[in-house]
Coordinates of N, CA and C and ligand atoms in Angstrom, one line a residue:
M173 N 12.8 53.7 17.5 CA 13.5 52.4 17.8 C 12.7 51.3 17.0
K174 N 13.5 50.3 16.5 CA 13.0 49.2 15.7 C 12.1 48.3 16.6
S175 N 11.2 47.6 16.0 CA 10.4 46.7 16.7 C 11.2 45.5 17.3
E176 N 10.7 44.9 18.4 CA 11.4 43.8 18.9 C 11.6 42.7 17.9
F177 N 10.6 42.5 17.1 CA 10.6 41.5 16.0 C 11.9 41.7 15.1
L178 N 12.1 42.9 14.7 CA 13.2 43.2 13.8 C 14.5 43.1 14.6
L179 N 14.6 43.5 15.8 CA 15.8 43.4 16.6 C 16.2 42.0 16.8
R180 N 15.2 41.1 17.0 CA 15.5 39.7 17.2 C 16.2 39.1 15.9
R181 N 15.6 39.6 14.8 CA 16.2 39.1 13.5 C 17.6 39.7 13.3
E182 N 17.8 40.9 13.7 CA 19.1 41.5 13.6 C 20.2 40.8 14.4
I183 N 19.8 40.4 15.7 CA 20.8 39.7 16.5 C 21.1 38.3 15.9
V184 N 20.1 37.6 15.3 CA 20.3 36.3 14.7 C 21.3 36.5 13.5
E185 N 21.1 37.6 12.7 CA 22.0 37.9 11.6 C 23.4 38.1 12.1
V186 N 23.6 38.9 13.1 CA 24.9 39.2 13.6 C 25.6 37.9 14.2
G187 N 24.8 37.1 14.9 CA 25.3 35.8 15.4 C 25.8 35.0 14.2
R188 N 25.0 34.9 13.1 CA 25.4 34.1 12.0 C 26.7 34.7 11.4
R189 N 26.9 36.0 11.3 CA 28.1 36.6 10.7 C 29.3 36.3 11.6
L190 N 29.1 36.4 12.9 CA 30.2 36.2 13.9 C 30.8 34.8 13.7
Y191 N 29.8 33.8 13.6 CA 30.2 32.4 13.5 C 30.8 32.1 12.2
A192 N 30.2 32.6 11.1 CA 30.7 32.4 9.8 C 32.1 32.9 9.6
R193 N 32.4 34.0 10.2 CA 33.8 34.7 10.0 C 34.8 34.2 11.1
G194 N 34.4 33.2 11.9 CA 35.3 32.6 12.9 C 35.6 33.6 14.0
L195 N 34.7 34.5 14.3 CA 35.0 35.5 15.4 C 34.5 34.9 16.7
V196 N 33.8 33.8 16.6 CA 33.4 33.0 17.8 C 33.5 31.5 17.4
A197 N 33.7 30.6 18.4 CA 33.8 29.2 18.2 C 32.8 28.5 19.1
A198 N 32.2 27.4 18.7 CA 31.3 26.6 19.5 C 30.2 27.5 20.1
T199 N 30.2 27.5 21.4 CA 29.1 28.3 22.1 C 29.6 29.6 22.7
D200 N 30.8 30.1 22.2 CA 31.3 31.4 22.7 C 30.5 32.6 22.2
G201 N 30.7 33.7 22.9 CA 30.2 35.0 22.5 C 28.7 35.2 22.9
N202 N 28.4 36.4 22.9 CA 27.0 36.8 23.2 C 26.7 38.2 22.6
I203 N 25.4 38.4 22.4 CA 24.9 39.7 21.8 C 23.7 40.2 22.6
S204 N 23.6 41.5 22.7 CA 22.3 42.0 23.3 C 21.9 43.3 22.6
V205 N 20.7 43.7 22.8 CA 20.2 45.0 22.3 C 19.3 45.6 23.4
R206 N 19.3 46.9 23.4 CA 18.4 47.6 24.4 C 17.0 47.7 23.9
L207 N 16.0 47.4 24.7 CA 14.6 47.5 24.4 C 14.0 48.6 25.2
R208 N 12.8 49.0 24.8 CA 12.1 50.0 25.6 C 11.8 49.5 27.0
G209 N 11.6 50.3 28.0 CA 11.1 49.9 29.3 C 12.1 49.3 30.1
D210 N 13.4 49.8 30.1 CA 14.5 49.3 30.9 C 14.6 47.7 30.8
R211 N 14.6 47.3 29.5 CA 14.8 45.8 29.3 C 15.9 45.7 28.2
I212 N 16.5 44.5 28.2 CA 17.4 44.2 27.1 C 17.1 42.8 26.6
L213 N 17.4 42.6 25.4 CA 17.2 41.3 24.7 C 18.5 40.7 24.5
V214 N 18.7 39.4 25.0 CA 20.1 38.8 25.1 C 20.0 37.4 24.5
T215 N 21.2 37.0 24.1 CA 21.3 35.6 23.6 C 21.3 34.6 24.8
P216 N 20.8 33.4 24.6 CA 20.8 32.4 25.7 C 22.2 31.8 26.0
A217 N 22.3 31.3 27.2 CA 23.6 30.7 27.5 C 23.8 29.4 26.7
E218 N 25.0 29.0 26.5 CA 25.3 27.7 25.9 C 24.7 27.5 24.5
S219 N 24.5 28.6 23.8 CA 24.0 28.5 22.4 C 25.0 28.9 21.4
C220 N 25.0 28.2 20.2 CA 25.9 28.6 19.2 C 25.3 29.8 18.4
L221 N 26.1 30.8 18.4 CA 25.6 32.1 17.8 C 25.3 31.9 16.3
G222 N 25.9 30.9 15.6 CA 25.7 30.7 14.2 C 24.4 30.0 14.0
E223 N 23.7 29.4 15.0 CA 22.5 28.7 14.8 C 21.3 29.2 15.6
L224 N 21.4 30.5 16.0 CA 20.3 31.1 16.8 C 19.0 31.1 16.0
R225 N 17.9 31.1 16.8 CA 16.6 31.4 16.2 C 16.0 32.5 17.0
P226 N 15.3 33.4 16.3 CA 14.8 34.6 16.9 C 14.0 34.3 18.2
E227 N 13.3 33.3 18.3 CA 12.4 33.0 19.4 C 13.3 32.5 20.6
E228 N 14.5 32.2 20.4 CA 15.4 31.7 21.5 C 15.9 32.9 22.4
L229 N 15.8 34.1 21.8 CA 16.4 35.3 22.6 C 15.5 35.6 23.8
I230 N 16.2 36.1 24.8 CA 15.5 36.3 26.1 C 15.5 37.7 26.5
V231 N 14.3 38.2 27.0 CA 14.2 39.6 27.5 C 14.5 39.5 29.0
V232 N 15.4 40.4 29.5 CA 15.7 40.5 30.9 C 15.7 42.0 31.3
P233 N 15.6 42.3 32.6 CA 15.7 43.7 33.0 C 17.0 44.2 32.7
S234 N 17.1 45.5 32.4 CA 18.4 46.1 32.1 C 19.3 46.2 33.3
Q235 N 18.7 46.2 34.5 CA 19.5 46.1 35.7 C 18.9 45.0 36.6
P236 N 19.8 44.3 37.3 CA 19.3 43.2 38.2 C 18.4 43.8 39.3
T237 N 17.3 43.1 39.6 CA 16.4 43.6 40.7 C 16.1 42.3 41.5
P238 N 16.0 42.5 42.8 CA 15.6 41.3 43.6 C 14.2 40.8 43.3
L239 N 13.4 41.6 42.7 CA 12.0 41.2 42.5 C 11.9 40.4 41.2
S240 N 12.9 40.6 40.3 CA 12.8 39.8 39.0 C 14.2 39.3 38.6
P241 N 14.6 38.3 39.4 CA 15.9 37.7 39.1 C 15.9 36.8 37.9
R242 N 14.7 36.4 37.4 CA 14.5 35.5 36.3 C 14.2 36.4 35.0
P243 N 14.4 35.8 33.9 CA 14.1 36.6 32.6 C 12.6 37.1 32.7
V244 N 12.4 38.2 32.1 CA 11.1 38.8 32.0 C 10.2 37.9 31.1
S245 N 10.8 37.5 30.0 CA 10.0 36.7 29.1 C 10.8 35.9 28.2
S246 N 10.3 34.8 27.8 CA 10.9 33.9 26.8 C 9.8 33.4 25.9
L247 N 10.0 33.3 24.6 CA 9.0 32.9 23.7 C 8.9 31.4 23.6
L248 N 9.8 30.7 24.3 CA 9.8 29.2 24.2 C 9.3 28.7 25.5
P249 N 8.7 27.5 25.5 CA 8.2 26.9 26.7 C 9.4 26.4 27.6
Q250 N 10.4 25.9 27.0 CA 11.5 25.5 27.9 C 12.3 26.7 28.4
R251 N 12.8 26.5 29.6 CA 13.5 27.6 30.3 C 14.9 27.8 29.8
L252 N 15.2 28.8 29.0 CA 16.5 29.1 28.6 C 17.1 30.1 29.5
R253 N 18.4 30.0 29.8 CA 19.0 31.0 30.7 C 19.7 32.0 29.9
P254 N 19.7 33.3 30.3 CA 20.4 34.3 29.6 C 21.9 34.0 29.6
T255 N 22.7 34.6 28.7 CA 24.1 34.4 28.7 C 24.7 34.8 30.1
S256 N 25.7 34.0 30.4 CA 26.4 34.2 31.7 C 27.2 35.5 31.7
E257 N 27.4 36.1 30.6 CA 28.1 37.4 30.5 C 27.1 38.6 30.6
L258 N 25.9 38.3 31.0 CA 24.9 39.4 31.2 C 25.4 40.5 32.0
P259 N 26.1 40.3 33.2 CA 26.6 41.5 34.0 C 27.5 42.4 33.1
M260 N 28.3 41.9 32.2 CA 29.1 42.8 31.4 C 28.3 43.6 30.4
H261 N 27.3 43.0 29.9 CA 26.4 43.7 29.0 C 25.6 44.8 29.7
R262 N 25.1 44.4 30.9 CA 24.4 45.4 31.7 C 25.3 46.6 32.1
Q263 N 26.5 46.3 32.4 CA 27.5 47.3 32.7 C 27.6 48.3 31.6
A264 N 27.7 47.8 30.3 CA 27.9 48.7 29.2 C 26.7 49.6 29.0
Y265 N 25.5 49.1 29.2 CA 24.2 49.9 29.1 C 24.1 50.9 30.2
I266 N 24.6 50.6 31.4 CA 24.5 51.5 32.5 C 25.5 52.7 32.2
Q267 N 26.7 52.4 31.8 CA 27.7 53.4 31.6 C 27.5 54.2 30.3
R268 N 26.8 53.7 29.4 CA 26.6 54.3 28.1 C 25.1 54.4 27.7
P269 N 24.4 55.4 28.3 CA 22.9 55.4 28.1 C 22.5 55.6 26.6
E270 N 23.4 56.1 25.8 CA 23.1 56.3 24.4 C 23.2 55.1 23.5
I271 N 23.9 54.0 23.9 CA 24.1 52.9 23.0 C 22.9 52.0 22.9
G272 N 22.8 51.2 21.8 CA 21.7 50.4 21.6 C 22.0 48.9 21.6
A273 N 23.3 48.6 21.5 CA 23.6 47.1 21.4 C 25.1 46.9 21.8
V274 N 25.3 45.6 22.2 CA 26.6 45.1 22.7 C 26.9 43.8 22.1
V275 N 28.1 43.7 21.6 CA 28.6 42.4 21.1 C 29.9 42.0 21.8
H276 N 29.9 40.7 22.3 CA 31.1 40.2 22.8 C 31.5 38.9 22.1
A277 N 32.7 38.8 21.6 CA 33.2 37.6 20.9 C 34.6 37.3 21.2
H278 N 35.1 36.2 20.7 CA 36.5 35.7 20.9 C 37.3 35.7 19.6
P279 N 37.4 36.8 18.9 CA 38.2 36.8 17.7 C 39.6 36.3 17.9
P280 N 40.1 35.3 17.1 CA 41.3 34.6 17.5 C 42.6 35.5 17.5
I281 N 42.7 36.4 16.5 CA 43.9 37.2 16.5 C 43.9 38.3 17.6
I282 N 42.8 38.9 17.9 CA 42.6 39.8 19.0 C 43.0 39.1 20.3
T283 N 42.4 37.9 20.5 CA 42.7 37.2 21.7 C 44.2 36.8 21.8
A284 N 44.8 36.4 20.7 CA 46.2 36.1 20.7 C 47.1 37.3 21.1
F285 N 46.7 38.5 20.7 CA 47.4 39.7 21.1 C 47.4 39.8 22.7
T286 N 46.3 39.6 23.3 CA 46.2 39.7 24.7 C 46.9 38.6 25.4
V287 N 46.9 37.4 24.9 CA 47.6 36.2 25.4 C 49.1 36.5 25.4
A288 N 49.6 37.2 24.3 CA 51.0 37.5 24.2 C 51.3 38.7 25.0
G289 N 50.4 39.3 25.6 CA 50.6 40.6 26.4 C 50.9 41.8 25.6
L290 N 50.3 41.8 24.3 CA 50.5 42.9 23.4 C 49.2 43.7 23.3
S291 N 49.4 45.0 23.1 CA 48.3 45.9 23.0 C 48.0 46.3 21.5
L292 N 46.7 46.7 21.3 CA 46.3 47.2 20.0 C 46.0 48.7 20.1
A293 N 46.5 49.3 21.1 CA 46.2 50.7 21.4 C 46.9 51.7 20.5
A294 N 48.1 51.3 19.9 CA 48.9 52.2 19.1 C 48.1 52.5 17.8
P295 N 48.1 53.8 17.3 CA 47.5 54.1 16.1 C 48.2 53.6 14.9
V296 N 47.6 52.7 14.1 CA 48.3 52.1 13.0 C 47.6 52.3 11.7
L297 N 46.3 52.1 11.7 CA 45.5 52.2 10.5 C 44.5 53.4 10.6
P298 N 44.5 54.3 9.6 CA 43.7 55.5 9.8 C 42.2 55.3 10.0
E299 N 41.7 54.3 9.2 CA 40.2 54.1 9.4 C 39.8 53.6 10.8
V300 N 40.8 52.8 11.4 CA 40.5 52.3 12.7 C 40.7 53.5 13.7
A301 N 41.6 54.4 13.5 CA 41.8 55.5 14.4 C 40.6 56.4 14.3
I302 N 40.0 56.6 13.2 CA 38.8 57.4 13.0 C 37.6 56.7 13.7
A303 N 37.4 55.5 13.4 CA 36.2 54.8 13.8 C 36.2 54.4 15.3
L304 N 37.4 54.0 15.8 CA 37.4 53.4 17.1 C 38.3 54.2 18.1
G305 N 39.3 55.0 17.5 CA 40.2 55.6 18.4 C 41.2 54.6 19.0
P306 N 41.9 55.0 20.0 CA 42.8 54.0 20.6 C 41.9 52.9 21.3
V307 N 42.3 51.6 21.1 CA 41.5 50.5 21.7 C 42.3 50.0 22.9
P308 N 41.8 50.2 24.1 CA 42.5 49.7 25.3 C 42.2 48.3 25.6
T309 N 43.0 47.7 26.6 CA 42.8 46.4 27.0 C 42.3 46.4 28.5
A310 N 41.2 45.8 28.8 CA 40.7 45.7 30.1 C 41.5 44.5 30.9
P311 N 41.7 44.7 32.2 CA 42.5 43.6 32.9 C 41.8 42.3 32.9
Y312 N 42.5 41.3 33.2 CA 41.9 39.9 33.2 C 40.8 39.8 34.3
A313 N 39.7 39.2 33.9 CA 38.7 38.9 34.8 C 38.1 37.5 34.5
T314 N 37.8 36.7 35.5 CA 37.3 35.4 35.3 C 36.0 35.5 34.5
P315 N 35.9 34.8 33.3 CA 34.7 34.9 32.5 C 33.5 34.5 33.3
S316 N 32.3 35.1 32.9 CA 31.0 34.8 33.5 C 30.9 35.2 34.9
T317 N 31.7 36.1 35.4 CA 31.5 36.5 36.8 C 31.3 38.1 36.8
D318 N 30.9 38.6 37.9 CA 30.8 40.1 38.0 C 32.1 40.8 37.8
A319 N 33.2 40.1 38.0 CA 34.5 40.7 37.8 C 34.6 41.3 36.3
G320 N 34.0 40.6 35.4 CA 34.0 41.0 34.0 C 33.4 42.4 33.8
A321 N 32.3 42.6 34.6 CA 31.6 43.9 34.5 C 32.4 45.0 35.1
R322 N 33.1 44.6 36.2 CA 33.9 45.7 36.9 C 35.1 46.0 36.0
A323 N 35.6 45.0 35.3 CA 36.8 45.2 34.5 C 36.6 46.3 33.4
I324 N 35.4 46.4 32.9 CA 35.1 47.3 31.8 C 34.5 48.6 32.3
E325 N 34.2 48.7 33.5 CA 33.4 49.9 34.0 C 33.9 51.2 33.6
E326 N 35.2 51.4 33.8 CA 35.8 52.7 33.5 C 36.0 52.9 32.0
L327 N 36.6 51.9 31.3 CA 37.0 52.0 29.9 C 35.8 52.2 29.0
I328 N 34.7 51.5 29.3 CA 33.5 51.5 28.4 C 32.9 52.9 28.3
R329 N 33.1 53.7 29.3 CA 32.6 55.1 29.2 C 33.1 55.9 28.1
T330 N 34.3 55.6 27.7 CA 34.9 56.5 26.6 C 35.4 55.7 25.4
H331 N 35.1 54.4 25.4 CA 35.6 53.6 24.2 C 34.5 52.7 23.7
D332 N 34.3 52.6 22.4 CA 33.3 51.7 21.8 C 33.9 50.3 21.6
A333 N 35.2 50.1 21.7 CA 35.8 48.8 21.6 C 36.8 48.6 22.6
I334 N 36.8 47.4 23.3 CA 37.8 47.1 24.3 C 38.2 45.7 24.2
L335 N 39.6 45.5 24.2 CA 40.1 44.1 24.3 C 39.9 43.7 25.7
L336 N 39.6 42.4 25.9 CA 39.5 41.8 27.2 C 40.7 40.8 27.4
D337 N 41.5 41.0 28.4 CA 42.7 40.2 28.5 C 42.3 38.7 28.5
R338 N 42.8 38.0 27.5 CA 42.6 36.5 27.3 C 41.2 36.1 27.1
H339 N 40.4 37.1 26.7 CA 38.9 36.8 26.6 C 38.3 37.6 25.4
G340 N 39.0 37.8 24.3 CA 38.4 38.4 23.2 C 38.2 39.9 23.3
A341 N 37.0 40.4 22.9 CA 36.7 41.8 22.9 C 35.3 42.1 23.1
I342 N 34.9 43.3 23.5 CA 33.6 43.8 23.5 C 33.4 45.1 22.7
T343 N 32.4 45.2 22.0 CA 32.1 46.4 21.2 C 30.7 46.9 21.5
V344 N 30.5 48.2 21.4 CA 29.1 48.7 21.6 C 28.8 49.6 20.4
G345 N 27.5 49.7 20.1 CA 27.1 50.5 19.0 C 25.6 50.9 19.1
T346 N 25.2 51.6 18.0 CA 23.8 52.1 18.0 C 22.8 50.9 17.8
N347 N 23.3 49.8 17.1 CA 22.5 48.6 16.9 C 23.4 47.4 16.8
P348 N 22.9 46.2 16.7 CA 23.7 45.0 16.7 C 24.7 45.0 15.5
L349 N 24.3 45.4 14.3 CA 25.2 45.5 13.2 C 26.3 46.5 13.3
D350 N 26.0 47.6 13.9 CA 27.0 48.6 14.2 C 28.1 48.1 15.1
A351 N 27.6 47.5 16.2 CA 28.6 46.9 17.1 C 29.4 45.8 16.5
Y352 N 28.7 45.0 15.7 CA 29.4 43.9 15.0 C 30.5 44.4 14.0
R353 N 30.2 45.4 13.3 CA 31.1 46.0 12.3 C 32.4 46.5 13.0
K354 N 32.2 47.1 14.2 CA 33.4 47.5 14.9 C 34.3 46.3 15.3
L355 N 33.6 45.2 15.7 CA 34.4 44.1 16.1 C 35.1 43.5 14.9
E356 N 34.4 43.4 13.8 CA 35.0 42.9 12.5 C 36.2 43.7 12.1
K357 N 36.1 45.1 12.2 CA 37.2 46.0 11.9 C 38.4 45.8 12.8
L358 N 38.1 45.6 14.1 CA 39.2 45.4 15.1 C 39.9 44.2 14.8
E359 N 39.2 43.1 14.5 CA 39.9 41.8 14.2 C 40.8 42.0 12.9
H360 N 40.2 42.7 11.9 CA 41.0 42.9 10.7 C 42.3 43.7 11.0
C361 N 42.1 44.7 11.8 CA 43.3 45.5 12.2 C 44.3 44.6 12.9
A362 N 43.9 43.7 13.8 CA 44.8 42.8 14.5 C 45.5 41.9 13.5
Q363 N 44.8 41.5 12.5 CA 45.4 40.6 11.4 C 46.5 41.4 10.7
V364 N 46.2 42.7 10.4 CA 47.2 43.5 9.7 C 48.5 43.8 10.5
V365 N 48.2 44.1 11.8 CA 49.4 44.3 12.7 C 50.2 43.1 12.9
L366 N 49.5 41.9 13.0 CA 50.3 40.6 13.1 C 51.1 40.4 11.8
A367 N 50.5 40.6 10.6 CA 51.3 40.4 9.4 C 52.4 41.4 9.3
A368 N 52.2 42.7 9.7 CA 53.3 43.7 9.6 C 54.4 43.3 10.6
H369 N 54.0 42.8 11.7 CA 55.1 42.3 12.7 C 55.9 41.2 12.1
Q370 N 55.2 40.3 11.4 CA 56.0 39.2 10.8 C 56.9 39.7 9.6
L371 N 56.5 40.7 8.9 CA 57.2 41.3 7.8 C 58.4 42.2 8.3
G372 N 58.2 42.8 9.4 CA 59.2 43.7 9.9 C 58.8 44.4 11.1
R373 N 59.0 45.7 11.2 CA 58.6 46.5 12.4 C 57.2 47.2 12.2
I374 N 56.6 47.5 13.3 CA 55.3 48.2 13.2 C 55.6 49.7 13.2
Q375 N 55.1 50.4 12.1 CA 55.2 51.8 12.0 C 53.9 52.5 12.4
T376 N 53.8 53.2 13.5 CA 52.6 53.9 13.9 C 52.4 55.2 13.2
L377 N 51.2 55.6 13.2 CA 50.9 56.9 12.5 C 51.5 58.1 13.3
P378 N 52.0 59.1 12.7 CA 52.6 60.2 13.4 C 51.5 61.0 14.2
P379 N 51.9 61.6 15.3 CA 50.9 62.3 16.2 C 50.1 63.3 15.5
D380 N 50.7 64.1 14.6 CA 49.9 65.1 13.9 C 48.8 64.5 13.0
E381 N 49.1 63.4 12.4 CA 48.1 62.7 11.6 C 47.0 62.1 12.6
V382 N 47.4 61.6 13.7 CA 46.4 61.1 14.7 C 45.4 62.2 15.1
A383 N 46.0 63.4 15.3 CA 45.2 64.5 15.7 C 44.2 64.9 14.6
R384 N 44.7 64.9 13.3 CA 43.8 65.2 12.2 C 42.7 64.2 12.1
L385 N 43.0 62.9 12.3 CA 42.0 61.8 12.2 C 41.0 62.0 13.4
Q386 N 41.5 62.4 14.5 CA 40.6 62.6 15.6 C 39.6 63.8 15.3
E387 N 40.1 64.8 14.6 CA 39.2 65.9 14.2 C 38.1 65.4 13.2
L388 N 38.5 64.5 12.3 CA 37.5 63.9 11.4 C 36.5 63.1 12.2
K389 N 36.9 62.4 13.2 CA 36.0 61.6 14.0 C 35.0 62.5 14.7
N390 N 35.5 63.7 15.2 CA 34.7 64.6 16.0 C 33.7 65.3 15.0
V391 N 34.1 65.5 13.8 CA 33.1 66.1 12.8 C 32.0 65.2 12.6
G392 N 32.3 63.9 12.4 CA 31.3 62.9 12.2 C 30.5 62.6 13.5
G393 N 31.1 62.9 14.6 CA 30.5 62.5 15.9 C 30.9 61.1 16.2
A394 N 30.8 60.7 17.5 CA 31.2 59.4 17.9 C 30.4 58.3 17.3
H395 N 29.1 58.6 17.0 CA 28.3 57.6 16.3 C 27.6 58.2 15.1
G396 N 28.2 59.3 14.6 CA 27.6 59.9 13.4 C 28.2 59.3 12.1
P397 N 27.9 59.9 11.0 CA 28.4 59.4 9.7 C 29.9 59.6 9.7
L398 N 30.6 58.5 9.3 CA 32.1 58.6 9.2 C 32.5 58.6 7.8
P399 N 33.7 59.3 7.5 CA 34.2 59.2 6.1 C 34.6 57.8 5.8
R400 N 34.6 57.4 4.6 CA 34.9 56.0 4.2 C 36.2 56.1 3.4
P401 N 37.4 55.9 4.1 CA 38.6 56.0 3.4 C 38.8 54.9 2.4
Ligands
LIG14 ZN1 33.5 35.3 26.3

């Protein structure tokens, strides 16, 4: 596992990319990474991900405990609060012991699909089918509440990327950059599907090709090396 120092820098880099690419606005979105010793490193509440500093990130227990309701440690004298979406991040780590990072953002096209009541689960692009498989949509939950954690509880066990109804998406990965790239790929897919819809009808991949792509994914493993179409 990388040092906490490097992981802090990696979260800052992912925050910068999310903001620069318009996948979050203002103080939206949050990032976390798993640390040794049942702890996670998370972004602070009400912070702009494009302007994060490594020392602003907060270490919290990976599961809430009555003995330590407050952050384990902060490198700054002022008291920063962890992101209000911490329950959703914790849920992902509980359900997926093998993952190392979680990214939640509000990509505009992904979010527009859920506002319109449309799904991105249909197989359309081969590279997305290989990397992410079908991407489901979790039911609406009031942001910043425990309902958000409950909404992803089942789906996150078998999916690395989930749309959140009216609330962007969440992706998980081996590290922050891995989770970020899945989110970036998903928003790109949403842009392609939107453009295709404007041009005409959506043509999904045939079932036999989806099965072939699933075999390719299995050869690479869920988190292993993937072919680069
Ligand atoms: Zn959010």
